[in-house]
Amino acid sequence: MSFFGFGQSVEVEILLNDAESRKRAEHKTEDGKKEKYFLFYDGETVSGKVSLALKNPNKRLEHQGIKIEFIGQIELYYDRGNHHEFVSLVKDLARPGEITQSQAFDFEFTHVEKPYESYTGQNVKLRYFLRATISRRLNDVVKEMDIVVHTLSTYPELNSSIKMEVGIEDCLHIEFEYNKSKYHLKDVIVGKIYFLLVRIKIKHMEIDIIKRETTGTGPNVYHENDTIAKYEIMDGAPVRGESIPIRLFLAGYELTPTMRDINKKFSVRYYLNLVLIDEEERRYFKQQEVVLWRKGDIVRKSMSHQAAIASQRFEGTASLGEVRTPSQLSDNNCRQ
């Protein structure tokens, strides 16, 4: 029973016109669970209807107007009171009046700009949703429906390999190379590690994929590092002249595209972390940033051909060639 307008006397439902044919995508919620949502891309039209069903057909529902909004917003968990909207579209469905029977209102947001990918992280959430509102004097009736947006990219024009020399003077000297600096989310990281000098008793080597989420600006910057994957390269001591191949498949991990300075609120970057552990449990590591992107259905053949050639080159036995970027490992302890 509704008393002075309290209590909801109408059921509101948002229905998409292409709900039966539209693809759904899994997306992580704040509590870590995965749910499926309708999937949209930038520039697609969002259309459907708002259905109102009166719980008591014999009663009328007075309202101050009915509207539907399409909203894209960023929510920082440490500042939950403020929602930063970067997309806000409104359609008025009905003027103030009365609803005497159940009915539906059509809506259409044409070629909606959706510039960023949906994201749920440690300290931030970027979401898109439809919100239908029946305005009333005392309490509005509100219904929301989330959707997921994926941003697609084409094959990068420039995708050079990553070559590095890392070492500790007179103790360890290795060269490593990854075949590309930019990878799509279903890609394969192909590379090699070549030992030029080994005077440390190394017992283990691995590559970690690290996601770094950065939120805030200035003095209020927060960094969250999350190790997405650990890939064992070697278990045992390498010898001078040994070459270790790397082949890491990304498809099995929960990854997002790289996001840089999204609406000046947050960034998500990925790093390949090469880790060596010696027999005394000392850790030596070197990080290298890589760019991840979401692949569209259409990829230029010429670029795919170049990628195949690059992969074949790494699977051969040729040396890694001239080292372009010398650097130090992060731990300088060494015993000969």
mmCIF file of C-alpha atoms in Angstrom:
data_model
loop_
_atom_site.group_PDB
_atom_site.id
_atom_site.type_symbol
_atom_site.label_atom_id
_atom_site.label_comp_id
_atom_site.label_asym_id
_atom_site.label_seq_id
_atom_site.Cartn_x
_atom_site.Cartn_y
_atom_site.Cartn_z
ATOM 1 C CA MET A 1 0.000 0.000 0.000
ATOM 2 C CA SER A 2 1.296 3.463 -0.858
ATOM 3 C CA PHE A 3 0.959 5.974 2.009
ATOM 4 C CA PHE A 4 1.541 9.660 1.170
ATOM 5 C CA GLY A 5 3.536 8.586 -1.880
ATOM 6 C CA PHE A 6 5.841 6.233 0.029
ATOM 7 C CA GLY A 7 6.356 2.775 -1.331
ATOM 8 C CA GLN A 8 6.712 1.873 -4.950
ATOM 9 C CA SER A 9 3.384 1.427 -6.686
ATOM 10 C CA VAL A 10 4.815 0.824 -10.172
ATOM 11 C CA GLU A 11 7.328 -1.620 -11.655
ATOM 12 C CA VAL A 12 9.801 -0.039 -14.077
ATOM 13 C CA GLU A 13 11.732 -2.076 -16.628
ATOM 14 C CA ILE A 14 14.223 -0.991 -19.299
ATOM 15 C CA LEU A 15 14.157 -3.158 -22.444
ATOM 16 C CA LEU A 16 16.578 -2.881 -25.368
ATOM 17 C CA ASN A 17 15.219 -3.235 -28.892
ATOM 18 C CA ASP A 18 17.981 -5.650 -29.940
ATOM 19 C CA ALA A 19 18.202 -7.563 -26.658
ATOM 20 C CA GLU A 20 17.771 -10.957 -28.330
ATOM 21 C CA SER A 21 20.543 -10.459 -30.870
ATOM 22 C CA ARG A 22 22.991 -8.248 -28.979
ATOM 23 C CA LYS A 23 26.112 -9.900 -27.640
ATOM 24 C CA ARG A 24 26.762 -10.022 -23.907
ATOM 25 C CA ALA A 25 30.138 -9.690 -22.231
ATOM 26 C CA GLU A 26 31.370 -10.751 -18.823
ATOM 27 C CA HIS A 27 32.432 -7.923 -16.568
ATOM 28 C CA LYS A 28 33.762 -7.929 -13.021
ATOM 29 C CA THR A 29 31.669 -6.241 -10.346
ATOM 30 C CA GLU A 30 32.961 -4.407 -7.274
ATOM 31 C CA ASP A 31 32.735 -7.532 -5.132
ATOM 32 C CA GLY A 32 34.884 -9.479 -7.605
ATOM 33 C CA LYS A 33 32.061 -11.505 -9.152
ATOM 34 C CA LYS A 34 31.538 -11.750 -12.898
ATOM 35 C CA GLU A 35 28.223 -10.902 -14.487
ATOM 36 C CA LYS A 36 27.082 -10.638 -18.099
ATOM 37 C CA TYR A 37 25.953 -7.324 -19.558
ATOM 38 C CA PHE A 38 24.864 -6.155 -23.002
ATOM 39 C CA LEU A 39 27.929 -5.159 -25.002
ATOM 40 C CA PHE A 40 28.191 -1.863 -26.912
ATOM 41 C CA TYR A 41 30.875 -0.046 -28.864
ATOM 42 C CA ASP A 42 31.624 3.617 -29.462
ATOM 43 C CA GLY A 43 29.171 5.264 -31.860
ATOM 44 C CA GLU A 44 26.455 2.623 -31.590
ATOM 45 C CA THR A 45 22.842 3.666 -31.109
ATOM 46 C CA VAL A 46 21.167 2.692 -27.831
ATOM 47 C CA SER A 47 17.406 2.253 -28.209
ATOM 48 C CA GLY A 48 14.554 0.471 -26.499
ATOM 49 C CA LYS A 49 11.566 1.130 -24.302
ATOM 50 C CA VAL A 50 10.755 1.911 -20.704
ATOM 51 C CA SER A 51 7.928 -0.298 -19.500
ATOM 52 C CA LEU A 52 5.726 0.795 -16.594
ATOM 53 C CA ALA A 53 3.489 -1.756 -14.904
ATOM 54 C CA LEU A 54 1.084 -0.537 -12.205
ATOM 55 C CA LYS A 55 1.006 -2.876 -9.202
ATOM 56 C CA ASN A 56 -2.576 -1.906 -8.479
ATOM 57 C CA PRO A 57 -4.534 -1.398 -11.739
ATOM 58 C CA ASN A 58 -7.320 0.413 -9.873
ATOM 59 C CA LYS A 59 -5.055 3.229 -8.680
ATOM 60 C CA ARG A 60 -3.642 6.127 -10.608
ATOM 61 C CA LEU A 61 -0.017 7.219 -10.400
ATOM 62 C CA GLU A 62 0.615 10.936 -10.318
ATOM 63 C CA HIS A 63 4.018 12.085 -11.505
ATOM 64 C CA GLN A 64 6.002 15.229 -12.334
ATOM 65 C CA GLY A 65 7.479 13.806 -15.536
ATOM 66 C CA ILE A 66 9.188 10.692 -16.853
ATOM 67 C CA LYS A 67 12.670 10.664 -18.397
ATOM 68 C CA ILE A 68 15.485 8.339 -19.368
ATOM 69 C CA GLU A 69 19.191 9.129 -19.257
ATOM 70 C CA PHE A 70 22.275 7.566 -20.784
ATOM 71 C CA ILE A 71 25.214 8.182 -18.463
ATOM 72 C CA GLY A 72 28.931 7.438 -18.527
ATOM 73 C CA GLN A 73 30.615 8.148 -15.214
ATOM 74 C CA ILE A 74 33.770 7.562 -13.202
ATOM 75 C CA GLU A 75 33.573 6.806 -9.510
ATOM 76 C CA LEU A 76 36.675 6.987 -7.319
ATOM 77 C CA TYR A 77 36.210 4.745 -4.295
ATOM 78 C CA TYR A 78 37.942 7.165 -1.928
ATOM 79 C CA ASP A 79 35.597 9.935 -3.113
ATOM 80 C CA ARG A 80 32.297 8.081 -3.449
ATOM 81 C CA GLY A 81 30.183 11.175 -2.920
ATOM 82 C CA ASN A 82 31.289 12.625 -6.257
ATOM 83 C CA HIS A 83 30.438 10.961 -9.563
ATOM 84 C CA HIS A 84 32.361 12.386 -12.502
ATOM 85 C CA GLU A 85 30.110 12.219 -15.567
ATOM 86 C CA PHE A 86 31.745 12.355 -19.009
ATOM 87 C CA VAL A 87 28.595 11.399 -20.963
ATOM 88 C CA SER A 88 25.131 12.628 -19.983
ATOM 89 C CA LEU A 89 22.181 12.414 -22.373
ATOM 90 C CA VAL A 90 18.525 12.913 -21.435
ATOM 91 C CA LYS A 91 15.233 12.090 -23.189
ATOM 92 C CA ASP A 92 11.914 13.257 -21.779
ATOM 93 C CA LEU A 93 9.337 10.508 -22.167
ATOM 94 C CA ALA A 94 6.245 12.085 -20.615
ATOM 95 C CA ARG A 95 5.124 15.439 -19.253
ATOM 96 C CA PRO A 96 3.722 15.767 -15.712
ATOM 97 C CA GLY A 97 0.388 13.980 -15.398
ATOM 98 C CA GLU A 98 -1.172 10.689 -14.372
ATOM 99 C CA ILE A 99 -0.620 7.066 -15.326
ATOM 100 C CA THR A 100 -3.884 5.165 -15.261
ATOM 101 C CA GLN A 101 -2.718 1.929 -16.852
ATOM 102 C CA SER A 102 0.458 0.043 -17.652
ATOM 103 C CA GLN A 103 2.255 1.411 -20.683
ATOM 104 C CA ALA A 104 5.633 1.657 -22.448
ATOM 105 C CA PHE A 105 7.650 4.599 -23.797
ATOM 106 C CA ASP A 106 10.092 4.273 -26.681
ATOM 107 C CA PHE A 107 13.500 5.919 -26.547
ATOM 108 C CA GLU A 108 16.559 6.224 -28.792
ATOM 109 C CA PHE A 109 20.016 7.683 -28.212
ATOM 110 C CA THR A 110 21.538 7.910 -31.689
ATOM 111 C CA HIS A 111 25.221 7.193 -32.379
ATOM 112 C CA VAL A 112 26.226 7.633 -28.756
ATOM 113 C CA GLU A 113 29.814 8.589 -28.067
ATOM 114 C CA LYS A 114 31.364 6.086 -25.660
ATOM 115 C CA PRO A 115 35.012 7.143 -25.523
ATOM 116 C CA TYR A 116 36.312 4.853 -22.769
ATOM 117 C CA GLU A 117 36.209 1.159 -21.927
ATOM 118 C CA SER A 118 34.135 -0.056 -18.981
ATOM 119 C CA TYR A 119 36.441 -0.780 -16.052
ATOM 120 C CA THR A 120 36.193 -1.986 -12.459
ATOM 121 C CA GLY A 121 39.446 -1.743 -10.529
ATOM 122 C CA GLN A 122 40.886 -1.573 -7.034
ATOM 123 C CA ASN A 123 40.135 2.124 -6.490
ATOM 124 C CA VAL A 124 38.018 3.234 -9.431
ATOM 125 C CA LYS A 125 35.035 2.222 -11.525
ATOM 126 C CA LEU A 126 34.038 3.453 -14.981
ATOM 127 C CA ARG A 127 30.511 2.496 -15.896
ATOM 128 C CA TYR A 128 27.820 3.206 -18.490
ATOM 129 C CA PHE A 129 24.157 2.840 -17.637
ATOM 130 C CA LEU A 130 20.601 3.748 -18.566
ATOM 131 C CA ARG A 131 18.511 5.368 -15.841
ATOM 132 C CA ALA A 132 14.748 5.750 -16.046
ATOM 133 C CA THR A 133 13.171 8.166 -13.565
ATOM 134 C CA ILE A 134 9.544 8.818 -12.670
ATOM 135 C CA SER A 135 9.631 12.146 -10.832
ATOM 136 C CA ARG A 136 7.261 12.404 -7.865
ATOM 137 C CA ARG A 137 6.725 14.978 -5.149
ATOM 138 C CA LEU A 138 8.113 12.943 -2.274
ATOM 139 C CA ASN A 139 10.143 10.100 -3.739
ATOM 140 C CA ASP A 140 11.219 9.415 -7.288
ATOM 141 C CA VAL A 141 10.965 5.949 -8.793
ATOM 142 C CA VAL A 142 14.323 5.097 -10.370
ATOM 143 C CA LYS A 143 15.470 2.095 -12.411
ATOM 144 C CA GLU A 144 19.021 1.612 -13.702
ATOM 145 C CA MET A 145 20.484 -0.838 -16.198
ATOM 146 C CA ASP A 146 24.230 -1.170 -16.692
ATOM 147 C CA ILE A 147 25.840 -1.933 -20.033
ATOM 148 C CA VAL A 148 29.463 -2.744 -20.933
ATOM 149 C CA VAL A 149 31.506 -0.821 -23.491
ATOM 150 C CA HIS A 150 34.595 -2.196 -25.240
ATOM 151 C CA THR A 151 36.996 0.064 -27.122
ATOM 152 C CA LEU A 152 38.453 -1.464 -30.276
ATOM 153 C CA SER A 153 41.750 -0.671 -31.959
ATOM 154 C CA THR A 154 43.409 -1.535 -35.247
ATOM 155 C CA TYR A 155 46.859 -3.026 -35.564
ATOM 156 C CA PRO A 156 49.450 -0.408 -34.516
ATOM 157 C CA GLU A 157 51.362 1.181 -37.384
ATOM 158 C CA LEU A 158 54.582 1.147 -35.341
ATOM 159 C CA ASN A 159 55.201 -1.894 -33.165
ATOM 160 C CA SER A 160 58.917 -2.217 -32.642
ATOM 161 C CA SER A 161 60.512 -4.993 -30.627
ATOM 162 C CA ILE A 162 61.885 -4.379 -27.131
ATOM 163 C CA LYS A 163 65.618 -5.023 -26.755
ATOM 164 C CA MET A 164 67.481 -4.596 -23.509
ATOM 165 C CA GLU A 165 70.759 -5.480 -21.867
ATOM 166 C CA VAL A 166 70.633 -5.865 -18.107
ATOM 167 C CA GLY A 167 73.285 -6.868 -15.665
ATOM 168 C CA ILE A 168 75.447 -6.452 -12.609
ATOM 169 C CA GLU A 169 79.043 -5.613 -13.346
ATOM 170 C CA ASP A 170 81.318 -8.694 -13.443
ATOM 171 C CA CYS A 171 78.489 -10.846 -12.082
ATOM 172 C CA LEU A 172 75.600 -11.146 -14.498
ATOM 173 C CA HIS A 173 75.064 -9.989 -18.046
ATOM 174 C CA ILE A 174 71.976 -10.954 -20.058
ATOM 175 C CA GLU A 175 70.202 -9.711 -23.145
ATOM 176 C CA PHE A 176 66.480 -10.071 -23.547
ATOM 177 C CA GLU A 177 64.105 -9.172 -26.323
ATOM 178 C CA TYR A 178 60.336 -9.241 -26.766
ATOM 179 C CA ASN A 179 59.017 -9.411 -30.310
ATOM 180 C CA LYS A 180 56.668 -6.418 -29.897
ATOM 181 C CA SER A 181 55.948 -3.525 -27.577
ATOM 182 C CA LYS A 182 52.152 -3.581 -28.199
ATOM 183 C CA TYR A 183 49.985 -6.680 -27.824
ATOM 184 C CA HIS A 184 46.286 -7.327 -28.284
ATOM 185 C CA LEU A 185 44.445 -9.097 -25.473
ATOM 186 C CA LYS A 186 44.557 -12.519 -27.182
ATOM 187 C CA ASP A 187 48.139 -12.160 -28.390
ATOM 188 C CA VAL A 188 51.246 -14.231 -27.681
ATOM 189 C CA ILE A 189 54.379 -12.676 -26.211
ATOM 190 C CA VAL A 190 57.350 -14.212 -28.000
ATOM 191 C CA GLY A 191 60.913 -13.500 -26.950
ATOM 192 C CA LYS A 192 64.355 -14.727 -25.954
ATOM 193 C CA ILE A 193 66.745 -14.351 -23.057
ATOM 194 C CA TYR A 194 70.448 -14.804 -23.785
ATOM 195 C CA PHE A 195 73.020 -15.277 -20.986
ATOM 196 C CA LEU A 196 76.348 -13.599 -21.765
ATOM 197 C CA LEU A 197 77.861 -13.832 -18.274
ATOM 198 C CA VAL A 198 76.641 -15.854 -15.284
ATOM 199 C CA ARG A 199 78.573 -15.722 -12.009
ATOM 200 C CA ILE A 200 75.533 -15.797 -9.763
ATOM 201 C CA LYS A 201 73.946 -19.113 -8.849
ATOM 202 C CA ILE A 202 70.468 -18.531 -10.271
ATOM 203 C CA LYS A 203 67.870 -21.141 -9.371
ATOM 204 C CA HIS A 204 64.674 -19.660 -10.806
ATOM 205 C CA MET A 205 63.524 -17.212 -13.483
ATOM 206 C CA GLU A 206 60.036 -16.006 -14.315
ATOM 207 C CA ILE A 207 58.112 -13.285 -16.128
ATOM 208 C CA ASP A 208 55.271 -11.570 -14.308
ATOM 209 C CA ILE A 209 52.507 -9.502 -15.880
ATOM 210 C CA ILE A 210 51.845 -6.575 -13.552
ATOM 211 C CA LYS A 211 48.859 -4.243 -13.782
ATOM 212 C CA ARG A 212 49.400 -0.803 -12.259
ATOM 213 C CA GLU A 213 46.316 1.264 -11.532
ATOM 214 C CA THR A 214 46.916 4.943 -10.814
ATOM 215 C CA THR A 215 44.193 7.211 -9.451
ATOM 216 C CA GLY A 216 44.146 10.812 -8.307
ATOM 217 C CA THR A 217 46.368 13.753 -9.126
ATOM 218 C CA GLY A 218 49.182 15.700 -7.505
ATOM 219 C CA PRO A 219 49.857 14.758 -3.878
ATOM 220 C CA ASN A 220 46.758 12.524 -3.806
ATOM 221 C CA VAL A 221 48.003 9.893 -6.237
ATOM 222 C CA TYR A 222 47.373 6.238 -5.400
ATOM 223 C CA HIS A 223 49.170 3.328 -7.070
ATOM 224 C CA GLU A 224 47.858 -0.242 -6.917
ATOM 225 C CA ASN A 225 50.008 -3.026 -8.344
ATOM 226 C CA ASP A 226 48.367 -6.344 -9.121
ATOM 227 C CA THR A 227 50.290 -9.372 -10.382
ATOM 228 C CA ILE A 228 48.046 -10.820 -13.080
ATOM 229 C CA ALA A 229 50.240 -13.751 -14.134
ATOM 230 C CA LYS A 230 53.451 -15.550 -13.267
ATOM 231 C CA TYR A 231 55.159 -17.454 -16.070
ATOM 232 C CA GLU A 232 58.113 -19.693 -15.180
ATOM 233 C CA ILE A 233 60.890 -19.428 -17.749
ATOM 234 C CA MET A 234 63.549 -21.577 -16.120
ATOM 235 C CA ASP A 235 64.019 -23.762 -13.064
ATOM 236 C CA GLY A 236 67.713 -24.384 -12.549
ATOM 237 C CA ALA A 237 71.043 -22.697 -13.177
ATOM 238 C CA PRO A 238 71.736 -21.222 -16.630
ATOM 239 C CA VAL A 239 75.157 -21.349 -18.216
ATOM 240 C CA ARG A 240 77.028 -18.827 -20.305
ATOM 241 C CA GLY A 241 75.853 -18.807 -23.906
ATOM 242 C CA GLU A 242 72.479 -20.374 -23.090
ATOM 243 C CA SER A 243 69.368 -19.003 -24.838
ATOM 244 C CA ILE A 244 65.949 -19.328 -23.198
ATOM 245 C CA PRO A 245 62.827 -18.916 -25.395
ATOM 246 C CA ILE A 246 59.719 -17.147 -24.106
ATOM 247 C CA ARG A 247 56.208 -17.861 -25.307
ATOM 248 C CA LEU A 248 53.459 -16.406 -23.126
ATOM 249 C CA PHE A 249 49.793 -16.645 -24.200
ATOM 250 C CA LEU A 250 47.721 -13.709 -22.956
ATOM 251 C CA ALA A 251 44.271 -15.120 -23.731
ATOM 252 C CA GLY A 252 43.995 -16.971 -20.423
ATOM 253 C CA TYR A 253 44.364 -13.918 -18.209
ATOM 254 C CA GLU A 254 41.998 -11.150 -17.115
ATOM 255 C CA LEU A 255 43.412 -8.162 -18.950
ATOM 256 C CA THR A 256 42.051 -4.829 -20.112
ATOM 257 C CA PRO A 257 43.440 -2.454 -22.726
ATOM 258 C CA THR A 258 46.041 0.012 -21.514
ATOM 259 C CA MET A 259 44.272 3.171 -20.295
ATOM 260 C CA ARG A 260 46.178 6.417 -20.056
ATOM 261 C CA ASP A 261 44.886 9.460 -18.188
ATOM 262 C CA ILE A 262 41.214 8.557 -18.604
ATOM 263 C CA ASN A 263 39.259 11.805 -18.203
ATOM 264 C CA LYS A 264 42.207 13.000 -16.066
ATOM 265 C CA LYS A 265 41.046 10.645 -13.311
ATOM 266 C CA PHE A 266 42.940 7.345 -13.623
ATOM 267 C CA SER A 267 45.335 5.225 -15.681
ATOM 268 C CA VAL A 268 45.896 1.482 -16.113
ATOM 269 C CA ARG A 269 49.280 0.324 -17.375
ATOM 270 C CA TYR A 270 50.853 -3.085 -17.841
ATOM 271 C CA TYR A 271 54.436 -4.192 -17.292
ATOM 272 C CA LEU A 272 56.450 -7.305 -18.034
ATOM 273 C CA ASN A 273 58.594 -7.983 -14.974
ATOM 274 C CA LEU A 274 61.622 -10.232 -15.515
ATOM 275 C CA VAL A 275 62.539 -11.826 -12.163
ATOM 276 C CA LEU A 276 65.672 -13.838 -11.298
ATOM 277 C CA ILE A 277 66.098 -15.532 -7.897
ATOM 278 C CA ASP A 278 69.460 -16.856 -6.713
ATOM 279 C CA GLU A 279 70.194 -19.647 -4.255
ATOM 280 C CA GLU A 280 70.271 -17.173 -1.363
ATOM 281 C CA GLU A 281 66.720 -16.027 -2.235
ATOM 282 C CA ARG A 282 67.868 -12.626 -3.477
ATOM 283 C CA ARG A 283 65.652 -11.253 -6.212
ATOM 284 C CA TYR A 284 66.814 -9.383 -9.291
ATOM 285 C CA PHE A 285 64.243 -7.853 -11.580
ATOM 286 C CA LYS A 286 63.701 -5.563 -14.546
ATOM 287 C CA GLN A 287 60.372 -4.042 -15.574
ATOM 288 C CA GLN A 288 59.343 -3.018 -19.059
ATOM 289 C CA GLU A 289 56.034 -1.387 -19.956
ATOM 290 C CA VAL A 290 53.986 -2.889 -22.780
ATOM 291 C CA VAL A 291 50.805 -1.548 -24.358
ATOM 292 C CA LEU A 292 47.708 -3.776 -24.488
ATOM 293 C CA TRP A 293 44.843 -3.126 -26.898
ATOM 294 C CA ARG A 294 41.543 -4.772 -27.834
ATOM 295 C CA LYS A 295 41.517 -6.213 -31.311
ATOM 296 C CA GLY A 296 38.640 -5.491 -33.680
ATOM 297 C CA ASP A 297 37.228 -8.051 -36.088
ATOM 298 C CA ILE A 298 38.973 -6.510 -39.107
ATOM 299 C CA VAL A 299 42.768 -6.462 -39.138
ATOM 300 C CA ARG A 300 44.767 -5.261 -42.085
ATOM 301 C CA LYS A 301 46.385 -8.200 -43.855
ATOM 302 C CA SER A 302 49.687 -6.451 -44.400
ATOM 303 C CA MET A 303 50.073 -5.863 -40.683
ATOM 304 C CA SER A 304 49.134 -9.451 -39.854
ATOM 305 C CA HIS A 305 51.785 -10.598 -42.324
ATOM 306 C CA GLN A 306 54.393 -8.448 -40.595
ATOM 307 C CA ALA A 307 53.435 -9.931 -37.245
ATOM 308 C CA ALA A 308 53.877 -13.470 -38.608
ATOM 309 C CA ILE A 309 57.332 -12.604 -39.937
ATOM 310 C CA ALA A 310 58.333 -11.153 -36.564
ATOM 311 C CA SER A 311 57.182 -14.299 -34.777
ATOM 312 C CA GLN A 312 59.126 -16.536 -37.162
ATOM 313 C CA ARG A 313 62.260 -14.463 -36.622
ATOM 314 C CA PHE A 314 62.086 -15.048 -32.885
ATOM 315 C CA GLU A 315 61.549 -18.752 -33.263
ATOM 316 C CA GLY A 316 64.813 -19.034 -35.195
ATOM 317 C CA THR A 317 68.262 -19.427 -33.661
ATOM 318 C CA ALA A 318 69.765 -16.072 -34.608
ATOM 319 C CA SER A 319 71.322 -13.911 -31.882
ATOM 320 C CA LEU A 320 69.363 -11.002 -30.457
ATOM 321 C CA GLY A 321 71.542 -8.514 -32.297
ATOM 322 C CA GLU A 322 72.699 -5.112 -31.185
ATOM 323 C CA VAL A 323 71.493 -4.000 -27.786
ATOM 324 C CA ARG A 324 69.949 -0.554 -27.835
ATOM 325 C CA THR A 325 69.060 0.144 -24.208
ATOM 326 C CA PRO A 326 71.519 -0.912 -21.490
ATOM 327 C CA SER A 327 70.170 -0.876 -17.967
ATOM 328 C CA GLN A 328 70.928 -2.169 -14.479
ATOM 329 C CA LEU A 329 69.063 -4.842 -12.571
ATOM 330 C CA SER A 330 67.395 -3.527 -9.464
ATOM 331 C CA ASP A 331 69.568 -5.511 -6.988
ATOM 332 C CA ASN A 332 73.318 -4.906 -7.065
ATOM 333 C CA ASN A 333 74.324 -7.643 -4.630
ATOM 334 C CA CYS A 334 76.757 -10.081 -6.181
ATOM 335 C CA ARG A 335 79.144 -12.724 -4.937
ATOM 336 C CA GLN A 336 81.562 -14.327 -7.331
#
